Amino acid sequence: FLVKKYCDEGWLSSMFAHKVDARKDAHSNLLSKKETSNLYKIQFHNVKPECMEAYNKMSDEVQKELHRDASYPCEVIGSWNNWYGEQDQAVHLWRYSGGYPALTECLRKLNRNTAYLAFRKERSKMLISRRNQLLLEFSFWNEPASRSGPNIYELRTYQLVPGTMIEWGNHWARAIKYRQENNEAVGGFFTQIGELYVVHHLWAYKDLQSREETRNAAWLKEGWDANVHYTMPLIQKMESRIMIPMEHSPLQ
């Protein structure tokens, strides 16, 4: 009986070994970077299959024009076409330097830009559907920066149980060190507007074989298995996209 009681207590204590501090602030304030006021937007565009080539070309031209005009407080971090996952889909990641005021200023200027309005009208003919989310970046993740290629990118998306974002952040703040060896970590984000309690982790790999080897190597590091063990119960749904950079994407 004593042995059984001891084993049960040990099992119970392991269940509650990792405690999360009580909430004293919104998780957006506790988890995001304090030294920057960057806001991110991710766009998912489902494109008519016969229009993908024209869509990519038009997106390239418009993004280049926006980048030439320094008065727009926004920049494209990366643009991709899905390779595996949902097909005929384009994904764009934007950064607004200055947070919500920068987003508002950018939208105001774009709504007065006749060339951009014409682009949107023409683009609408190529799309089946589209959606977007506003994101903040986790404080413990790398700042997304341009990189040379060729690379493939994996966007892993997690729909968390509501109320568990702080716990997720606590675990990944320790675990991210296990995924830096091959410079694969690009950026980590969580939603502010759109679908809530959604996390996006963006990774870069040389190819699919490199992805497999890098992910397998993480399991050899003490502590990675614990992160997986404690974060899996926080997930309601997860998805992986393998993406190929568009020609004009800063992330190649």
Short mmCIF file of C-alpha atoms in Angstrom, two decimals:
data_model
loop_
_atom_site.label_atom_id
_atom_site.label_comp_id
_atom_site.label_asym_id
_atom_site.label_seq_id
_atom_site.Cartn_x
_atom_site.Cartn_y
_atom_site.Cartn_z
CA PHE A 1 0.00 0.00 0.00
CA LEU A 2 2.83 2.39 0.89
CA VAL A 3 4.60 1.64 -2.38
CA LYS A 4 1.39 2.14 -4.32
CA LYS A 5 0.67 5.40 -2.48
CA TYR A 6 4.21 6.65 -3.17
CA CYS A 7 3.95 5.75 -6.87
CA ASP A 8 0.56 7.43 -7.13
CA GLU A 9 1.89 10.58 -5.47
CA GLY A 10 4.88 10.57 -7.81
CA TRP A 11 2.59 10.22 -10.80
CA LEU A 12 0.34 13.02 -9.56
CA SER A 13 3.25 15.32 -8.84
CA SER A 14 4.62 14.79 -12.35
CA MET A 15 1.25 15.84 -13.76
CA PHE A 16 1.52 19.21 -12.02
CA ALA A 17 5.30 19.68 -12.04
CA HIS A 18 5.22 22.64 -14.46
CA LYS A 19 3.20 25.46 -12.93
CA VAL A 20 2.20 28.63 -14.75
CA ASP A 21 2.22 31.98 -13.01
CA ALA A 22 -1.20 33.45 -12.30
CA ARG A 23 -2.45 35.87 -14.95
CA LYS A 24 -1.65 39.46 -14.05
CA ASP A 25 -1.91 40.94 -17.55
CA ALA A 26 -3.17 40.15 -21.06
CA HIS A 27 -1.13 37.40 -22.68
CA SER A 28 -0.33 39.78 -25.55
CA ASN A 29 1.58 41.98 -23.07
CA LEU A 30 3.23 39.09 -21.27
CA LEU A 31 4.43 37.19 -24.34
CA SER A 32 5.22 39.79 -27.02
CA LYS A 33 8.44 41.73 -27.50
CA LYS A 34 8.67 44.88 -25.41
CA GLU A 35 11.58 46.43 -27.31
CA THR A 36 9.65 46.63 -30.60
CA SER A 37 6.15 47.68 -31.56
CA ASN A 38 5.91 45.50 -34.64
CA LEU A 39 2.57 44.16 -35.78
CA TYR A 40 2.33 41.34 -38.31
CA LYS A 41 -0.36 40.32 -40.76
CA ILE A 42 -0.60 36.92 -42.38
CA GLN A 43 -2.72 36.48 -45.49
CA PHE A 44 -4.04 33.23 -46.94
CA HIS A 45 -5.22 33.52 -50.55
CA ASN A 46 -6.89 30.58 -52.27
CA VAL A 47 -6.19 31.15 -55.95
CA LYS A 48 -7.95 29.74 -58.99
CA PRO A 49 -5.51 27.09 -60.30
CA GLU A 50 -5.42 28.57 -63.79
CA CYS A 51 -4.57 32.01 -62.37
CA MET A 52 -1.64 31.13 -60.09
CA GLU A 53 1.11 32.25 -62.47
CA ALA A 54 -0.58 35.60 -63.20
CA TYR A 55 -1.32 36.07 -59.49
CA ASN A 56 2.33 35.55 -58.54
CA LYS A 57 3.52 37.98 -61.19
CA MET A 58 1.05 40.67 -60.16
CA SER A 59 1.89 40.25 -56.44
CA ASP A 60 5.59 40.61 -57.28
CA GLU A 61 5.05 43.90 -59.12
CA VAL A 62 2.84 45.46 -56.46
CA GLN A 63 5.05 44.47 -53.53
CA LYS A 64 8.10 45.90 -55.26
CA GLU A 65 6.29 49.21 -55.76
CA LEU A 66 5.30 49.37 -52.09
CA HIS A 67 8.86 48.66 -50.98
CA ARG A 68 10.18 51.48 -53.17
CA ASP A 69 7.99 54.01 -51.34
CA ALA A 70 9.48 54.57 -47.89
CA SER A 71 6.39 56.46 -46.75
CA TYR A 72 4.55 53.16 -46.33
CA PRO A 73 5.31 51.80 -42.82
CA CYS A 74 5.01 48.18 -43.97
CA GLU A 75 7.11 45.51 -45.62
CA VAL A 76 6.64 42.00 -46.91
CA ILE A 77 8.62 39.52 -44.82
CA GLY A 78 7.83 36.53 -46.99
CA SER A 79 5.55 35.31 -49.77
CA TRP A 80 5.04 31.65 -50.60
CA ASN A 81 3.04 29.15 -52.61
CA ASN A 82 1.97 26.00 -50.82
CA TRP A 83 3.72 22.84 -51.94
CA TYR A 84 2.17 20.38 -49.50
CA GLY A 85 -1.00 21.08 -47.56
CA GLU A 86 -3.85 23.13 -49.01
CA GLN A 87 -3.20 23.43 -52.73
CA ASP A 88 -3.32 26.54 -54.93
CA GLN A 89 -2.82 28.75 -51.89
CA ALA A 90 -0.53 31.75 -51.47
CA VAL A 91 0.67 32.92 -48.06
CA HIS A 92 2.03 36.42 -47.35
CA LEU A 93 3.57 37.69 -44.11
CA TRP A 94 3.68 41.48 -43.60
CA ARG A 95 5.32 43.56 -40.88
CA TYR A 96 4.04 46.96 -39.75
CA SER A 97 6.74 48.93 -37.94
CA GLY A 98 4.86 50.97 -35.39
CA GLY A 99 2.01 48.64 -34.50
CA TYR A 100 -1.65 49.51 -35.00
CA PRO A 101 -1.02 53.18 -35.93
CA ALA A 102 1.28 52.01 -38.73
CA LEU A 103 -1.37 49.56 -39.96
CA THR A 104 -4.01 52.31 -39.96
CA GLU A 105 -1.71 54.73 -41.80
CA CYS A 106 -0.83 52.12 -44.39
CA LEU A 107 -4.47 51.24 -45.07
CA ARG A 108 -5.37 54.92 -45.34
CA LYS A 109 -2.65 55.51 -47.94
CA LEU A 110 -3.53 52.35 -49.90
CA ASN A 111 -7.18 53.33 -50.10
CA ARG A 112 -6.07 56.53 -51.89
CA ASN A 113 -3.64 54.71 -54.20
CA THR A 114 -5.45 54.27 -57.51
CA ALA A 115 -2.89 51.77 -58.83
CA TYR A 116 -3.29 49.60 -55.74
CA LEU A 117 -7.09 49.75 -55.93
CA ALA A 118 -6.89 48.63 -59.56
CA PHE A 119 -4.61 45.76 -58.49
CA ARG A 120 -7.10 44.64 -55.84
CA LYS A 121 -9.94 44.69 -58.35
CA GLU A 122 -7.94 42.61 -60.83
CA ARG A 123 -6.72 40.26 -58.10
CA SER A 124 -10.28 39.58 -56.93
CA LYS A 125 -10.95 37.90 -60.27
CA MET A 126 -8.18 35.39 -59.53
CA LEU A 127 -9.23 34.40 -56.01
CA ILE A 128 -11.63 31.80 -54.69
CA SER A 129 -11.40 33.05 -51.09
CA ARG A 130 -9.07 34.90 -48.76
CA ARG A 131 -8.59 35.48 -45.04
CA ASN A 132 -6.08 37.20 -42.79
CA GLN A 133 -4.99 37.48 -39.17
CA LEU A 134 -3.16 40.13 -37.17
CA LEU A 135 -0.27 38.72 -35.16
CA LEU A 136 2.27 39.58 -32.50
CA GLU A 137 5.65 37.85 -32.28
CA PHE A 138 6.73 35.83 -29.26
CA SER A 139 9.46 37.58 -27.28
CA PHE A 140 11.70 34.48 -27.20
CA TRP A 141 11.66 33.80 -30.96
CA ASN A 142 14.06 35.06 -33.61
CA GLU A 143 13.22 38.32 -35.35
CA PRO A 144 12.26 37.32 -38.92
CA ALA A 145 15.01 38.46 -41.27
CA SER A 146 15.76 38.06 -44.97
CA ARG A 147 17.72 34.95 -45.87
CA SER A 148 19.19 33.55 -49.05
CA GLY A 149 18.06 30.27 -50.55
CA PRO A 150 17.11 27.95 -51.83
CA ASN A 151 15.02 26.83 -48.86
CA ILE A 152 11.66 25.31 -48.23
CA TYR A 153 9.53 26.70 -45.41
CA GLU A 154 7.21 24.98 -43.00
CA LEU A 155 4.37 26.90 -41.39
CA ARG A 156 3.09 24.91 -38.42
CA THR A 157 -0.22 26.23 -37.11
CA TYR A 158 -1.66 25.32 -33.73
CA GLN A 159 -5.20 26.04 -32.52
CA LEU A 160 -4.83 26.11 -28.73
CA VAL A 161 -7.35 25.45 -26.01
CA PRO A 162 -8.62 28.91 -24.94
CA GLY A 163 -6.79 30.18 -21.87
CA THR A 164 -3.56 28.19 -22.47
CA MET A 165 -1.45 30.73 -24.41
CA ILE A 166 0.64 31.68 -21.36
CA GLU A 167 1.40 28.04 -20.61
CA TRP A 168 2.35 27.46 -24.26
CA GLY A 169 4.69 30.45 -24.14
CA ASN A 170 6.30 29.30 -20.88
CA HIS A 171 7.16 25.90 -22.35
CA TRP A 172 8.39 27.19 -25.72
CA ALA A 173 10.53 29.89 -24.09
CA ARG A 174 12.61 26.99 -22.77
CA ALA A 175 12.22 24.67 -25.76
CA ILE A 176 13.24 27.04 -28.58
CA LYS A 177 16.91 26.51 -27.71
CA TYR A 178 16.59 22.92 -28.95
CA ARG A 179 15.59 24.13 -32.43
CA GLN A 180 18.34 26.64 -33.24
CA GLU A 181 21.21 24.37 -34.26
CA ASN A 182 20.61 24.53 -38.03
CA ASN A 183 19.25 28.09 -38.06
CA GLU A 184 15.83 26.63 -38.84
CA ALA A 185 13.77 28.91 -36.57
CA VAL A 186 12.44 31.86 -38.59
CA GLY A 187 9.64 33.31 -36.45
CA GLY A 188 6.95 32.55 -33.90
CA PHE A 189 3.63 34.43 -33.72
CA PHE A 190 0.25 34.38 -32.03
CA THR A 191 -3.01 35.90 -33.20
CA GLN A 192 -4.55 39.12 -31.95
CA ILE A 193 -7.38 39.52 -34.47
CA GLY A 194 -8.98 36.81 -36.58
CA GLU A 195 -9.06 33.25 -35.27
CA LEU A 196 -7.98 33.53 -31.64
CA TYR A 197 -5.63 31.32 -29.63
CA VAL A 198 -3.79 30.42 -32.84
CA VAL A 199 0.00 30.05 -32.92
CA HIS A 200 2.17 30.04 -36.06
CA HIS A 201 5.74 28.68 -36.03
CA LEU A 202 7.73 29.33 -39.20
CA TRP A 203 10.75 27.12 -39.99
CA ALA A 204 13.25 27.01 -42.88
CA TYR A 205 15.02 23.92 -44.21
CA LYS A 206 17.27 23.16 -47.15
CA ASP A 207 14.90 20.42 -48.31
CA LEU A 208 12.53 17.75 -46.98
CA GLN A 209 15.40 15.43 -46.05
CA SER A 210 17.04 18.21 -44.04
CA ARG A 211 13.72 18.84 -42.33
CA GLU A 212 13.46 15.21 -41.26
CA GLU A 213 17.04 15.08 -39.98
CA THR A 214 16.71 18.38 -38.08
CA ARG A 215 13.45 17.36 -36.42
CA ASN A 216 14.82 13.93 -35.50
CA ALA A 217 17.93 15.53 -33.97
CA ALA A 218 15.76 17.52 -31.57
CA TRP A 219 14.57 14.27 -29.95
CA LEU A 220 18.15 13.45 -29.00
CA LYS A 221 18.40 16.57 -26.84
CA GLU A 222 17.41 16.25 -23.21
CA GLY A 223 14.34 18.37 -22.52
CA TRP A 224 12.73 18.36 -25.97
CA ASP A 225 10.58 15.34 -25.14
CA ALA A 226 9.26 17.11 -22.03
CA ASN A 227 8.23 20.13 -24.10
CA VAL A 228 6.25 17.92 -26.47
CA HIS A 229 4.70 16.04 -23.55
CA TYR A 230 3.45 19.18 -21.81
CA THR A 231 2.33 21.13 -24.88
CA MET A 232 0.39 18.42 -26.70
CA PRO A 233 -2.62 18.63 -24.29
CA LEU A 234 -2.83 22.38 -25.04
CA ILE A 235 -3.55 21.79 -28.75
CA GLN A 236 -7.04 21.43 -30.21
CA LYS A 237 -5.92 21.23 -33.83
CA MET A 238 -2.65 21.47 -35.75
CA GLU A 239 -1.64 21.86 -39.38
CA SER A 240 1.58 21.82 -41.38
CA ARG A 241 2.15 23.64 -44.67
CA ILE A 242 5.29 23.10 -46.75
CA MET A 243 5.82 26.25 -48.80
CA ILE A 244 8.04 27.40 -51.67
CA PRO A 245 9.13 31.07 -51.69
CA MET A 246 7.86 33.26 -54.49
CA GLU A 247 10.54 34.81 -56.66
CA HIS A 248 10.30 38.21 -54.94
CA SER A 249 10.10 36.95 -51.35
CA PRO A 250 12.77 38.35 -48.96
CA LEU A 251 12.78 34.91 -47.33
CA GLN A 252 14.28 32.63 -49.95
#
